[in-house]
PDB file of C-alpha atoms in Angstrom:
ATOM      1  CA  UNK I   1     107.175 -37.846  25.743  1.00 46.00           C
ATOM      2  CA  UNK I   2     105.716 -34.401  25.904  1.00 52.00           C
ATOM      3  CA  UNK I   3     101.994 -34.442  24.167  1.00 53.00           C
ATOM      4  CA  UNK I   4     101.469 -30.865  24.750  1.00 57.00           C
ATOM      5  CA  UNK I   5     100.808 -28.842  21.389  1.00 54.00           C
ATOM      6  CA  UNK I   6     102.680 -25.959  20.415  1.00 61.00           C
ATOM      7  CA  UNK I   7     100.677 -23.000  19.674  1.00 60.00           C
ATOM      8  CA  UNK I   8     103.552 -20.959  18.386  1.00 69.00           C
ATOM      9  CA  UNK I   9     104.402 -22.665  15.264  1.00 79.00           C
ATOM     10  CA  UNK I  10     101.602 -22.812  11.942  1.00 79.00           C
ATOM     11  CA  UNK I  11     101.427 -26.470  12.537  1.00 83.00           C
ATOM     12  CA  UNK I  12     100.699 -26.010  15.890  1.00 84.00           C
ATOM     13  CA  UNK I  13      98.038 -23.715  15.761  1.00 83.00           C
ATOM     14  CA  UNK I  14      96.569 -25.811  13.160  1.00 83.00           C
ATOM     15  CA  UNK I  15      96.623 -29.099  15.265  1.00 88.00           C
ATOM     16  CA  UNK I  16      95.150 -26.757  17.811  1.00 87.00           C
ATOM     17  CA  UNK I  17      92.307 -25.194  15.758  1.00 84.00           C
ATOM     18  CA  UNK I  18      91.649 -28.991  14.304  1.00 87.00           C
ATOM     19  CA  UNK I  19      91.089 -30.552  18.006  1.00 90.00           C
ATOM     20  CA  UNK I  20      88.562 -27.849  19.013  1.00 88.00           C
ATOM     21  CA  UNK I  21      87.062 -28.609  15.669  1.00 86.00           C
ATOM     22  CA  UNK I  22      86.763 -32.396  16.692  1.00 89.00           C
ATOM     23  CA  UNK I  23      85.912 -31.485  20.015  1.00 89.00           C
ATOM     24  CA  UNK I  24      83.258 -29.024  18.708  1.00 85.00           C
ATOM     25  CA  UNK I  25      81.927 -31.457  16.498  1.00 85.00           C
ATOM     26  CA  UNK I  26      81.319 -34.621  19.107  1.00 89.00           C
ATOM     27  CA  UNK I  27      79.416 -31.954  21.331  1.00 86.00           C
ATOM     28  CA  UNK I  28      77.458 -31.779  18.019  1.00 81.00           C
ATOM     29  CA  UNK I  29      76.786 -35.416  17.814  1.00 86.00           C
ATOM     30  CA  UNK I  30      75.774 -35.725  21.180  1.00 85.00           C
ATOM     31  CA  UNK I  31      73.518 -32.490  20.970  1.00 83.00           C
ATOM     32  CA  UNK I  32      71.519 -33.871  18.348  1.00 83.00           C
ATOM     33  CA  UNK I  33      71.529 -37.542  19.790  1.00 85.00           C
ATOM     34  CA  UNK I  34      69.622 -35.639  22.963  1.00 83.00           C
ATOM     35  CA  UNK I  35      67.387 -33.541  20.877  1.00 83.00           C
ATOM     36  CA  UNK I  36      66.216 -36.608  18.945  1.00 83.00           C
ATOM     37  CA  UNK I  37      65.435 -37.987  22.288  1.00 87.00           C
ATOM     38  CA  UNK I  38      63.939 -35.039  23.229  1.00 84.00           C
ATOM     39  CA  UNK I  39      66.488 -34.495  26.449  1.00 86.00           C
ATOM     40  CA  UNK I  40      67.751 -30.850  25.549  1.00 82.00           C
ATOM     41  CA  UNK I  41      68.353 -29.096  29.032  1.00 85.00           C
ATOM     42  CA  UNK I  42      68.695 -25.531  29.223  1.00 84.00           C
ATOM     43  CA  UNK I  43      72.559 -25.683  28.661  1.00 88.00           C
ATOM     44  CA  UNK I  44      72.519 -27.894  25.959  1.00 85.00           C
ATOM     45  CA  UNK I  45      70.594 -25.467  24.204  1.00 82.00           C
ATOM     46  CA  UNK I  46      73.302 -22.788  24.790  1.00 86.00           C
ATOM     47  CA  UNK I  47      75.917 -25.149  24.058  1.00 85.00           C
ATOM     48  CA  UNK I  48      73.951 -25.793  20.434  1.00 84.00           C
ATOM     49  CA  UNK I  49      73.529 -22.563  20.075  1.00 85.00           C
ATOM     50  CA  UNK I  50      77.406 -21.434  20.775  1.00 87.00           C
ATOM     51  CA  UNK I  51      78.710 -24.386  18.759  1.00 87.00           C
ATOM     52  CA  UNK I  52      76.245 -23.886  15.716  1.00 86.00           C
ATOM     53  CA  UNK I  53      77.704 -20.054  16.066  1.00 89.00           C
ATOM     54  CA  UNK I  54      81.790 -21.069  15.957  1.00 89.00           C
ATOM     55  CA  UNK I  55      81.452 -23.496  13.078  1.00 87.00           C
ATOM     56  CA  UNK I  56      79.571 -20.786  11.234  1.00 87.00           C
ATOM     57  CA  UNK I  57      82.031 -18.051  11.854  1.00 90.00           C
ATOM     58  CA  UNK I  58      84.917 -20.466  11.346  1.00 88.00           C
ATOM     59  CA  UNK I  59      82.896 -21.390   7.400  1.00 87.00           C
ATOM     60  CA  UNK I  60      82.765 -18.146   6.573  1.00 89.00           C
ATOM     61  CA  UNK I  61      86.543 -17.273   7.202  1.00 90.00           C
ATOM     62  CA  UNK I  62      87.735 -20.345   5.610  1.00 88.00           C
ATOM     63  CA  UNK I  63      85.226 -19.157   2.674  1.00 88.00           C
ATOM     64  CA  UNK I  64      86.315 -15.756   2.615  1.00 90.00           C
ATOM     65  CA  UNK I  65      90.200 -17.232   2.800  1.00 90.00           C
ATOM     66  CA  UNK I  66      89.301 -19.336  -0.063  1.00 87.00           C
ATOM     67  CA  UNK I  67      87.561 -16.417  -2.167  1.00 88.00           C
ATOM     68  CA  UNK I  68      91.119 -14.827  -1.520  1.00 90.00           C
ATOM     69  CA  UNK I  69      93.334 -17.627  -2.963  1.00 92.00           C
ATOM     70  CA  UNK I  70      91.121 -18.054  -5.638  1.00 91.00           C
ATOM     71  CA  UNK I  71      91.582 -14.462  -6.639  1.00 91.00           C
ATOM     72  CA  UNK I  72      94.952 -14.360  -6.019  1.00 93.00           C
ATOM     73  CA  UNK I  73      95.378 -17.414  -8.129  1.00 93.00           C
ATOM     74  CA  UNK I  74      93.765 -15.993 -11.099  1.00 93.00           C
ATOM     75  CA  UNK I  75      95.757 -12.708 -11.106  1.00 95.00           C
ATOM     76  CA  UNK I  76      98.961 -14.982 -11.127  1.00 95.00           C
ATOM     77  CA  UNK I  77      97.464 -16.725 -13.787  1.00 95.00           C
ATOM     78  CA  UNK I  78      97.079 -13.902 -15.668  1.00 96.00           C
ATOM     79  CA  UNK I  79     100.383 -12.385 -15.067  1.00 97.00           C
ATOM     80  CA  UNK I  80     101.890 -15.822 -16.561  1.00 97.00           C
ATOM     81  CA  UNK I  81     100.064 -15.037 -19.436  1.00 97.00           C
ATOM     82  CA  UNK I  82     100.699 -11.906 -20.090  1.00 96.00           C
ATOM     83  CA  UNK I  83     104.591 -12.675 -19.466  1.00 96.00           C
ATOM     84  CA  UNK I  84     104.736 -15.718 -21.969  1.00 97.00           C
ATOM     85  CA  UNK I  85     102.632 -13.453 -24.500  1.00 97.00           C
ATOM     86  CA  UNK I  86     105.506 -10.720 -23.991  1.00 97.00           C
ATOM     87  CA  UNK I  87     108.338 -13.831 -24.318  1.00 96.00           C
ATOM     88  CA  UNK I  88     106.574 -14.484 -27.816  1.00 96.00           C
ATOM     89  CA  UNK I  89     106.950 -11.050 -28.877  1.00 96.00           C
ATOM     90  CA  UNK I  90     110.242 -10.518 -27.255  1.00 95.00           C
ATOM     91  CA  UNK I  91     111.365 -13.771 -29.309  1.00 95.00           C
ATOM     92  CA  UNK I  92     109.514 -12.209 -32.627  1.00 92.00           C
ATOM     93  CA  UNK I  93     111.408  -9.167 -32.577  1.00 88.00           C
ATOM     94  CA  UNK I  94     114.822 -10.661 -31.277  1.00 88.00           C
ATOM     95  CA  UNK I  95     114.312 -12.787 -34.651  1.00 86.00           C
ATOM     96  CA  UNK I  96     113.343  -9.772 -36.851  1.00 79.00           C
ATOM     97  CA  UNK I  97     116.649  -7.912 -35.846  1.00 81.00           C
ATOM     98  CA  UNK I  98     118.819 -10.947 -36.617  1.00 82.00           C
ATOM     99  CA  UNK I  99     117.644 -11.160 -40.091  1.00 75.00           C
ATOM    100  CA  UNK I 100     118.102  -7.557 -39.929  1.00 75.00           C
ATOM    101  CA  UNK I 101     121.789  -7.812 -38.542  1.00 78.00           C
ATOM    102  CA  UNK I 102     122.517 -11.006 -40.676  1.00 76.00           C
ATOM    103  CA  UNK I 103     121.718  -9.078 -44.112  1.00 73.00           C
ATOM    104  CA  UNK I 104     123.349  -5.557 -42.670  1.00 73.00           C
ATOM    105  CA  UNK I 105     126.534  -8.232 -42.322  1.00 73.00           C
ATOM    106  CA  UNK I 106     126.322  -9.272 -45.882  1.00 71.00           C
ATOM    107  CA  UNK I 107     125.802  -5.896 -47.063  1.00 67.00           C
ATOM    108  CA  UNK I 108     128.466  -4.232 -45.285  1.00 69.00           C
ATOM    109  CA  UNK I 109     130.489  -7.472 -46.756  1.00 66.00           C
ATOM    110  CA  UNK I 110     129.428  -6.757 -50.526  1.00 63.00           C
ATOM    111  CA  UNK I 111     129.935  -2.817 -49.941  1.00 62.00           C
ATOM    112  CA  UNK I 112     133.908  -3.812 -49.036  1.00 58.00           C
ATOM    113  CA  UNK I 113     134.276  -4.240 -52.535  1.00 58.00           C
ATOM    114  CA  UNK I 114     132.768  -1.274 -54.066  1.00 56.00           C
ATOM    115  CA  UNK I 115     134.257   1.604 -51.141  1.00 55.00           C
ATOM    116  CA  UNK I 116     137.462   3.515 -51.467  1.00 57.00           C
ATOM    117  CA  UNK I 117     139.494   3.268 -48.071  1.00 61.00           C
ATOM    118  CA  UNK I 118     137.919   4.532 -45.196  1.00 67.00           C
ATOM    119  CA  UNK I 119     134.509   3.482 -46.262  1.00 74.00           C
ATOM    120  CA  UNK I 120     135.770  -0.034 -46.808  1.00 75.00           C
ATOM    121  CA  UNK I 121     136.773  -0.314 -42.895  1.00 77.00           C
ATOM    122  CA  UNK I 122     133.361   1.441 -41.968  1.00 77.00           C
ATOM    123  CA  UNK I 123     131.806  -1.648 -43.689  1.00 78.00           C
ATOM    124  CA  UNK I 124     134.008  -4.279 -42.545  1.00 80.00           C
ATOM    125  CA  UNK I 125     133.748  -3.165 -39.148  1.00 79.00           C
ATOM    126  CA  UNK I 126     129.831  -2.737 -39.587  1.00 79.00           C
ATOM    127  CA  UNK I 127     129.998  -6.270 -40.917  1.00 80.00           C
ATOM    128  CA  UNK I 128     132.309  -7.613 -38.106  1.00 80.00           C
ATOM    129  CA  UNK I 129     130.119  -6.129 -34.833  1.00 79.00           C
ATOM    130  CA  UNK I 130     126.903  -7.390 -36.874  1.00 80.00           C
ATOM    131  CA  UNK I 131     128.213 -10.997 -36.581  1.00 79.00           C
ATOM    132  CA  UNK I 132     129.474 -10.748 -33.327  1.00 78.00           C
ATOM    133  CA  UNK I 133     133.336 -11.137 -34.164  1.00 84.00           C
ATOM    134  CA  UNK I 134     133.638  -8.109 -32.259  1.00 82.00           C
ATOM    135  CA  UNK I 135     132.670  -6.173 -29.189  1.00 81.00           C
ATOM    136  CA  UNK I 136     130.799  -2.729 -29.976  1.00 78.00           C
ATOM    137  CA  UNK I 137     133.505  -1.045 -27.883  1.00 78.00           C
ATOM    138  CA  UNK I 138     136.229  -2.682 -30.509  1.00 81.00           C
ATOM    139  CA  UNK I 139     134.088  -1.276 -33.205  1.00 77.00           C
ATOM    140  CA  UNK I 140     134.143   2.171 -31.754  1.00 75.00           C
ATOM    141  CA  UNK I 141     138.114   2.266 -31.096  1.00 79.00           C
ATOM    142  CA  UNK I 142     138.796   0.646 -34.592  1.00 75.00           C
ATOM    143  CA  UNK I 143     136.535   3.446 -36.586  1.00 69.00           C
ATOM    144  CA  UNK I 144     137.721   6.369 -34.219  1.00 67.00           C
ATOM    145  CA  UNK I 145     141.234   6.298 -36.053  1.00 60.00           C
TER     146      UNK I 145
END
């Protein structure tokens, strides 16, 4: 079985950057275990100090990635909102043109009674595209006659 990690796929590189982490991280431990014994050499000191160095450049990425997402998140939040406050609207105004069309239908219905010929189709068709019985290119062909 091959136990090599691939560094050319996300999960890779992330496996990767999470051993030197580890790795990183026991030099740490062991650092400090010396110091407390007060067995620093010369090298450990510039290990220390290039260890202490990569895990503060590596917080400050991860915090600047996170300020990122966290902005990012927020503007997507309020891009949601704005959409579901135009969806309300939307749904407001789709309402207030079907009571609109719904009483132009009954009108157009009533005014079938009172108009002379032509004006009786004119309302009838009116009444018929209002309640969907027919296409608004019907209603165009039938009152172009």
């Amino acid at each position: 079985m091959n136990t090599r990690t691939r560094t050319d796929s996300r999960r890779g590189r992330t496996v990767a950057r999470e051993a030197e982490r580890d790795a990183r991280r026991d030099r740490f431990r062991l650092l400090l275990a010396r110091a407390d014994r007060g067995v620093l050499a010369p090298e450990d000191c510039a290990q220390l100090r290039a260890d202490v160095e990569a895990e503060v450049a590596e917080s400050d990425t991860h915090r600047r990635s996170a300020g990122g997402q966290q902005a990012a998140a927020l503007r997507l939040h309020k891009r949601i909102e704005a959409a579901e406050e135009c969806i309300t609207e939307t749904e407001a105004d789709r309402d207030a043109h079907a009571d609109r069309l719904a009483t132009a239908a009954k009108l157009a219905g009533a005014l079938g009674d009172y108009l002379p010929g032509d004006g009786w189709h004119l309302a009838d068709t009116i009444r018929r595209l209002c309640e969907g019985e027919i296409t608004p290119e019907q209603a165009l062909d039938d009152t172009a006659h």
